[in-house]
């Protein structure tokens, strides 16, 4: 397996172009199943998860034409040849569950492997399934598969979700676009990726209002048509590189993104001492030259502090002046980066869903192991700040969500390289 080698201590300086959002692109790709006409997407990131989803959509019969150079992807689901999403593909990428709603809406049936849990939690899909039942689908679980059918099509209803769930909101919003009548999603997720999906669905002819609030209303239509849509910037990548600037005491211009995508995160970063300056189609993140101030953080659904930035913020807090209490409220096991950061000299104590980070003067490079997507990037950030060499193994986790991360960082002065498997220890 590939490894990433970092020699820390260089303040990063320069510009980083932010890619399209993984968590916007994934539902946008599955939206192609809702129409027989082509969906043209631009600003599509080149990520392992996107490759996995294209593999899944292709076996459903979707024609996928991906031009990596121009980052455009044309998806045409003229005929859906299979309504089965097999385990061997779904297990690689949980977000495959996002084909369920569109398949039932378009084909009136679907057989989708239950996505297993993952390292950060059990990740149940009960809210997706209950919601589809309320829209008239019959759902049976058998042999590890979700068997769903709606022979007379879906019927609009009011669906109150017991928990705020991003992909459940996306699945149900997509399914409702072709249901008979009106659907009201109550306690809906409010993430920018939900609004981006709604914008794309509207371009395809759907009638949706309230996206971005906790109540979304969808009036079903007969069919959806061709559309062109640009994937929004990745707010998690944005936040990750903002922390890279701060943790190395440097300054970075983050291009093709906006502070509007991360309201709570930006406020926490400013409390920690970052200088944030909006300019053009991006913003500067500058270190003040003073020590990082310890800031308490609690993850919450949008517009709260994003759970996907928790591990990265913890890496920053390991070298703060003072201490930081970090509480993870979304997932039950999202502190796996803690023992790895401690191997680098961090002082972190975990009690249940709360981690107390006591700042240390300096991290020390060490061999560490990536365990999940966001934990792995927190180790990259720590390595950039640490004295000496850090060797990160199992970096396939990184490739799921960060496009060309070594190139982007080394162009700003980072001493970072990928050791290909053949040569890796
Ligand atoms: C999305 O996952 C993101 N993935 C996650 O990003 C992100 O961490 C998460 O939202 C929270 O923001 C994509 O968008 C592809 P949830 P999702 O449903 O939708 C519970 C990354 O690193 N729940 O909002 O799966 C669940 O267990 C990934 O890019 C149920 O109980 O998350 C969790 O505790 C990681 N039943 C909470 O809700 C359900 O049916 C929120 O999960 C669904 C969810």
XYZ file of C-alpha atoms and ligand atoms in Angstrom:
469
model
C 0.000 0.000 0.000
C 1.192 3.519 -0.787
C 2.663 5.652 1.954
C 3.058 9.403 2.309
C 6.313 10.833 3.665
C 6.402 14.339 5.133
C 9.254 16.356 6.600
C 7.598 19.053 8.690
C 8.451 22.578 9.748
C 7.989 24.609 6.547
C 5.439 27.462 6.700
C 3.155 27.002 3.664
C 2.858 29.930 1.288
C 0.970 30.145 -1.987
C -2.369 29.370 -3.653
C -4.423 26.195 -3.505
C -7.269 25.633 -5.982
C -10.163 23.962 -4.188
C -11.793 21.067 -6.074
C -15.464 20.239 -6.498
C -17.092 18.768 -3.390
C -17.024 14.969 -3.015
C -20.202 15.080 -0.927
C -21.995 17.177 -3.532
C -20.752 15.186 -6.544
C -21.864 11.796 -5.190
C -25.620 12.601 -4.962
C -25.397 14.612 -8.199
C -24.115 11.527 -10.001
C -27.006 9.394 -8.729
C -29.503 12.089 -9.803
C -28.694 11.062 -13.398
C -30.773 7.914 -12.809
C -33.915 10.074 -12.549
C -33.950 11.012 -16.243
C -33.449 9.353 -19.649
C -31.803 12.571 -20.850
C -28.146 13.507 -20.273
C -26.899 15.215 -17.122
C -23.737 17.242 -17.767
C -21.688 17.928 -14.630
C -18.616 20.191 -14.396
C -16.003 20.711 -11.635
C -16.185 16.988 -10.841
C -13.281 15.983 -8.555
C -11.010 13.077 -9.538
C -11.487 10.930 -6.424
C -11.603 7.202 -5.692
C -15.195 7.526 -4.450
C -16.291 9.065 -7.752
C -14.634 6.235 -9.669
C -16.461 3.711 -7.453
C -19.837 5.369 -8.028
C -19.255 5.532 -11.794
C -18.554 1.782 -11.693
C -21.885 1.275 -9.923
C -23.868 3.552 -12.257
C -22.326 1.886 -15.312
C -23.615 -1.504 -14.200
C -27.075 0.078 -13.839
C -26.782 0.965 -17.560
C -25.802 4.631 -17.218
C -23.467 5.834 -19.986
C -20.675 7.720 -18.188
C -18.312 9.932 -20.227
C -15.708 11.457 -17.882
C -13.147 13.946 -19.229
C -10.652 14.196 -16.363
C -8.797 17.087 -18.035
C -11.825 19.381 -18.148
C -13.340 17.804 -14.999
C -16.626 17.286 -16.872
C -18.798 14.196 -16.653
C -21.737 13.403 -18.933
C -24.182 10.842 -17.517
C -26.957 9.381 -19.662
C -29.410 6.914 -18.097
C -31.454 6.403 -21.252
C -32.254 2.830 -20.262
C -31.649 1.336 -16.848
C -30.548 -2.255 -17.455
C -30.237 -3.330 -13.824
C -31.886 -2.120 -10.628
C -29.497 -4.105 -8.443
C -26.596 -2.435 -6.597
C -24.301 -5.353 -5.697
C -22.513 -5.810 -2.364
C -19.028 -5.935 -3.872
C -19.414 -2.358 -5.119
C -21.586 -0.910 -2.325
C -19.228 -2.179 0.406
C -16.441 -0.022 -1.071
C -18.450 3.159 -0.837
C -21.379 3.627 1.544
C -22.786 6.580 -0.388
C -23.895 4.005 -2.989
C -27.112 3.976 -0.931
C -27.924 7.167 -2.861
C -29.010 5.083 -5.886
C -31.933 3.698 -3.884
C -34.279 6.687 -4.056
C -33.705 7.453 -7.749
C -34.071 3.773 -8.768
C -37.399 3.371 -6.979
C -38.664 6.686 -8.361
C -37.646 5.911 -11.966
C -38.017 2.087 -12.117
C -40.508 1.418 -9.305
C -38.121 -1.170 -7.819
C -34.563 -1.571 -6.504
C -32.350 -4.167 -4.866
C -29.509 -2.411 -3.061
C -26.943 -4.050 -0.814
C -27.097 -2.776 2.753
C -23.988 -0.606 3.122
C -21.991 -1.968 6.009
C -20.885 0.332 8.767
C -17.481 1.876 8.584
C -14.696 2.721 10.975
C -16.438 5.887 12.241
C -19.726 4.254 13.134
C -22.508 1.756 12.430
C -24.006 4.184 9.906
C -27.570 2.751 9.795
C -29.909 3.634 6.918
C -33.220 3.263 8.782
C -34.199 6.894 8.124
C -33.757 6.360 4.372
C -35.928 3.208 4.483
C -38.686 4.538 6.750
C -38.947 7.649 4.591
C -39.304 5.639 1.385
C -42.020 3.524 3.049
C -43.876 6.727 3.896
C -43.676 7.597 0.195
C -45.397 4.301 -0.587
C -42.512 1.909 -1.201
C -42.512 -1.623 0.209
C -39.163 -2.376 1.840
C -37.904 -5.836 2.795
C -34.431 -6.727 4.066
C -33.198 -10.131 2.936
C -29.728 -11.680 2.553
C -28.024 -8.355 3.248
C -30.016 -6.561 0.581
C -32.719 -3.895 0.625
C -35.574 -5.077 -1.598
C -37.693 -2.066 -2.437
C -40.719 -1.818 -4.708
C -43.429 0.674 -5.589
C -45.335 -0.913 -8.502
C -47.773 2.008 -8.715
C -45.055 4.616 -8.240
C -44.330 6.735 -5.164
C -46.918 9.036 -3.595
C -46.035 12.353 -1.934
C -46.281 12.501 1.875
C -45.008 14.417 4.896
C -41.873 12.683 6.169
C -40.460 13.752 9.542
C -36.897 12.501 9.970
C -36.055 11.636 13.613
C -32.398 12.652 13.128
C -30.827 15.151 10.745
C -29.360 12.946 8.031
C -27.583 14.346 4.966
C -27.878 11.388 2.602
C -31.365 10.433 3.846
C -32.501 13.975 2.984
C -30.843 13.640 -0.438
C -32.305 10.166 -1.139
C -35.828 11.245 -0.196
C -35.611 14.573 -2.041
C -34.573 12.760 -5.232
C -37.268 10.090 -4.827
C -39.951 12.740 -4.241
C -39.210 14.581 -7.511
C -41.111 11.871 -9.457
C -43.723 10.987 -6.795
C -47.418 11.753 -7.359
C -48.306 14.861 -5.358
C -46.398 16.890 -2.795
C -43.742 15.684 -0.343
C -42.698 17.639 2.746
C -39.379 16.663 4.349
C -39.342 17.827 7.980
C -36.107 18.044 10.035
C -34.198 17.995 6.748
C -30.421 18.484 6.604
C -29.366 22.006 5.596
C -25.859 21.384 4.188
C -24.726 23.351 1.099
C -24.530 20.002 -0.730
C -28.320 19.628 -0.268
C -28.886 23.042 -1.871
C -26.488 22.132 -4.685
C -28.444 18.931 -5.378
C -31.753 20.841 -5.288
C -30.353 23.377 -7.775
C -29.392 20.544 -10.121
C -32.785 18.838 -9.745
C -34.547 22.139 -10.487
C -32.397 22.489 -13.619
C -33.669 19.021 -14.584
C -37.278 20.218 -14.163
C -38.056 19.357 -10.541
C -40.164 21.633 -8.324
C -38.388 22.073 -4.975
C -38.463 24.796 -2.336
C -37.051 25.197 1.180
C -33.724 23.468 0.498
C -31.146 24.889 2.913
C -33.799 25.036 5.641
C -35.097 22.218 7.846
C -38.274 21.860 5.753
C -38.114 20.994 2.057
C -41.223 20.812 -0.152
C -41.138 18.867 -3.427
C -44.023 18.819 -5.932
C -43.686 15.643 -8.006
C -43.480 15.912 -11.806
C -44.016 13.358 -14.597
C -40.418 13.304 -15.808
C -37.085 15.100 -15.546
C -34.977 16.259 -18.472
C -31.450 17.115 -19.538
C -29.465 19.633 -17.504
C -26.010 21.098 -17.000
C -24.690 21.744 -13.493
C -21.409 22.757 -11.823
C -20.445 20.986 -8.585
C -19.966 23.410 -5.676
C -16.576 23.833 -4.000
C -15.543 21.287 -1.376
C -15.989 23.037 1.981
C -14.204 20.211 3.833
C -11.159 20.436 1.565
C -11.332 24.222 2.051
C -11.294 23.871 5.837
C -8.532 21.283 5.689
C -6.162 23.568 3.777
C -7.124 26.555 5.933
C -5.793 24.567 8.888
C -2.669 23.646 6.890
C -1.886 27.370 6.614
C -2.367 27.939 10.336
C -0.665 24.799 11.685
C 2.512 25.608 9.708
C 2.476 29.331 10.561
C 2.123 30.237 6.890
C -0.400 31.901 4.608
C -2.477 30.388 1.817
C -4.931 31.770 -0.732
C -7.773 29.267 -1.162
C -9.205 29.755 -4.663
C -12.616 28.826 -6.143
C -14.277 28.617 -2.728
C -15.948 30.847 -0.133
C -16.013 31.439 3.616
C -19.832 31.336 3.286
C -19.597 27.537 3.005
C -18.167 27.146 6.531
C -19.660 29.770 8.858
C -18.995 28.037 12.194
C -15.591 26.705 11.191
C -14.315 30.119 10.079
C -15.455 31.651 13.355
C -13.595 28.954 15.336
C -10.474 29.459 13.246
C -10.550 33.218 13.872
C -10.892 32.554 17.612
C -7.809 30.322 17.296
C -5.950 33.308 15.844
C -6.312 32.986 12.052
C -6.461 36.130 9.914
C -9.147 35.549 7.249
C -9.396 37.946 4.292
C -11.932 37.521 1.480
C -10.519 38.307 -1.970
C -11.852 37.564 -5.454
C -13.257 34.021 -5.762
C -11.599 32.808 -2.619
C -9.991 33.920 0.626
C -6.663 34.226 2.435
C -5.845 32.334 5.617
C -2.871 33.859 7.405
C -1.108 32.986 10.608
C -0.862 35.970 12.956
C 2.576 34.864 14.055
C 1.193 34.437 17.589
C 0.713 30.988 19.186
C -2.552 29.215 18.313
C -5.257 29.876 20.908
C -7.107 26.842 22.301
C -10.761 26.802 21.139
C -13.572 24.472 22.275
C -15.466 22.754 19.444
C -18.683 20.739 19.266
C -19.663 19.122 15.971
C -23.245 19.697 14.816
C -25.306 19.463 11.631
C -24.878 22.438 9.276
C -24.545 25.361 9.913
C -22.778 24.058 13.042
C -19.136 22.936 13.086
C -18.786 20.120 10.518
C -17.944 16.682 11.887
C -15.810 16.176 8.767
C -13.465 18.904 10.066
C -13.213 17.635 13.638
C -10.062 15.560 13.164
C -8.346 18.394 11.299
C -9.207 20.932 14.006
C -7.893 18.530 16.625
C -4.550 18.365 14.806
C -4.356 22.158 15.010
C -5.300 22.206 18.685
C -2.477 19.804 19.588
C -0.050 22.749 19.373
C -2.332 25.410 20.858
C -1.438 27.647 23.804
C -3.731 26.304 26.508
C -6.257 23.567 25.789
C -9.285 22.646 23.677
C -12.322 20.499 24.410
C -13.591 18.750 21.287
C -16.991 17.027 21.399
C -18.154 14.755 18.568
C -21.950 14.564 18.507
C -22.600 13.031 15.058
C -20.698 9.739 14.940
C -19.945 7.291 17.720
C -16.349 6.445 16.833
C -14.659 9.388 15.232
C -11.575 9.734 17.454
C -9.336 7.133 15.812
C -6.843 9.855 14.895
C -6.233 10.435 18.640
C -3.790 7.553 19.313
C -1.941 8.367 16.091
C -1.614 12.061 17.035
C -0.421 10.976 20.495
C 2.334 8.944 18.819
C 3.526 12.313 17.474
C 3.662 13.791 20.980
C 0.156 15.230 21.265
C -1.470 15.312 24.720
C -5.094 14.197 24.248
C -7.443 12.518 26.710
C -10.721 11.001 25.505
C -13.802 10.540 27.713
C -16.702 9.133 25.657
C -17.571 11.643 22.936
C -15.280 14.340 24.273
C -11.534 14.773 23.785
C -9.491 17.167 25.928
C -6.479 18.430 23.975
C -3.721 20.042 26.034
C -1.408 22.037 23.793
C 2.250 21.008 23.470
C 5.118 23.128 22.156
C 6.060 20.860 19.288
C 4.910 17.640 17.606
C 7.538 15.084 16.580
C 7.376 13.177 13.287
C 6.648 9.432 13.559
C 5.323 6.465 11.556
C 1.495 6.614 11.837
C -1.492 4.830 10.305
C -4.516 6.282 8.533
C -7.816 4.760 9.673
C -10.482 6.749 7.828
C -10.696 9.588 5.346
C -10.669 12.600 7.649
C -8.426 11.036 10.318
C -5.805 10.425 7.612
C -5.726 14.070 6.572
C -5.379 15.154 10.210
C -2.138 13.124 10.258
C -0.934 14.953 7.135
C -1.619 18.273 8.874
C 0.221 17.143 12.008
C 3.121 15.926 9.865
C 3.390 19.328 8.176
C 3.836 20.960 11.594
C 5.952 18.249 13.262
C 9.707 18.315 13.659
C 11.283 15.602 11.539
C 9.808 12.891 9.335
C 6.272 11.452 9.420
C 5.426 8.321 7.433
C 1.692 7.725 6.939
C 0.543 4.259 5.843
C -2.831 3.135 4.399
C -3.158 6.387 2.448
C -5.842 4.864 0.209
C -8.193 6.447 2.759
C -6.887 9.871 1.701
C -7.418 9.207 -1.987
C -11.149 8.779 -1.382
C -11.639 12.455 -0.600
C -8.631 14.608 -1.512
C -7.686 15.282 -5.121
C -3.899 15.372 -5.725
C -3.200 16.459 -2.130
C 0.577 16.041 -2.341
C 0.790 18.207 -5.464
C -1.397 20.928 -3.956
C 0.684 21.044 -0.768
C 4.148 20.696 -2.312
C 3.378 23.613 -4.655
C 3.093 25.704 -1.467
C 6.426 24.551 -0.057
C 5.488 21.390 1.819
C 8.100 18.613 1.858
C 5.663 15.817 1.038
C 5.945 12.824 -1.285
C 4.033 9.631 -2.048
C 5.993 6.372 -1.837
C 4.380 3.983 -4.288
C 3.472 0.517 -3.052
C 6.243 -1.302 -4.883
C 8.823 0.738 -2.983
C 6.826 1.232 0.221
C 8.026 -0.686 3.272
C -22.846 12.473 5.159
O -22.891 11.137 5.628
C -21.448 12.664 4.602
N -21.254 11.749 3.481
C -20.421 12.391 5.708
O -19.127 12.638 5.166
C -20.681 13.375 6.840
O -19.778 13.109 7.901
C -22.132 13.214 7.340
O -23.051 13.391 6.240
C -22.490 14.227 8.421
O -22.308 15.509 7.925
C -21.787 12.082 2.280
O -22.444 13.099 2.128
C -21.544 11.125 1.157
P -25.804 11.332 8.214
P -24.303 10.494 6.039
O -26.861 10.459 7.654
O -25.391 11.100 5.259
C -27.322 8.730 11.826
C -16.882 12.193 4.734
O -15.901 12.136 5.487
N -28.232 8.088 10.853
O -25.976 12.819 8.134
O -24.149 9.017 6.031
C -25.853 8.460 11.563
O -25.461 7.256 12.149
C -18.190 11.543 5.134
O -16.907 12.797 3.620
C -29.151 7.149 11.309
O -29.222 6.834 12.501
O -24.433 10.965 7.541
C -25.186 9.651 12.188
O -25.058 9.421 13.575
C -18.065 10.805 6.451
N -29.986 6.561 10.411
C -26.185 10.797 11.969
O -27.430 10.154 11.666
C -29.959 6.883 9.078
O -30.774 6.325 8.306
C -25.842 11.707 10.811
O -25.523 10.878 9.715
C -29.017 7.836 8.634
C -28.174 8.430 9.551
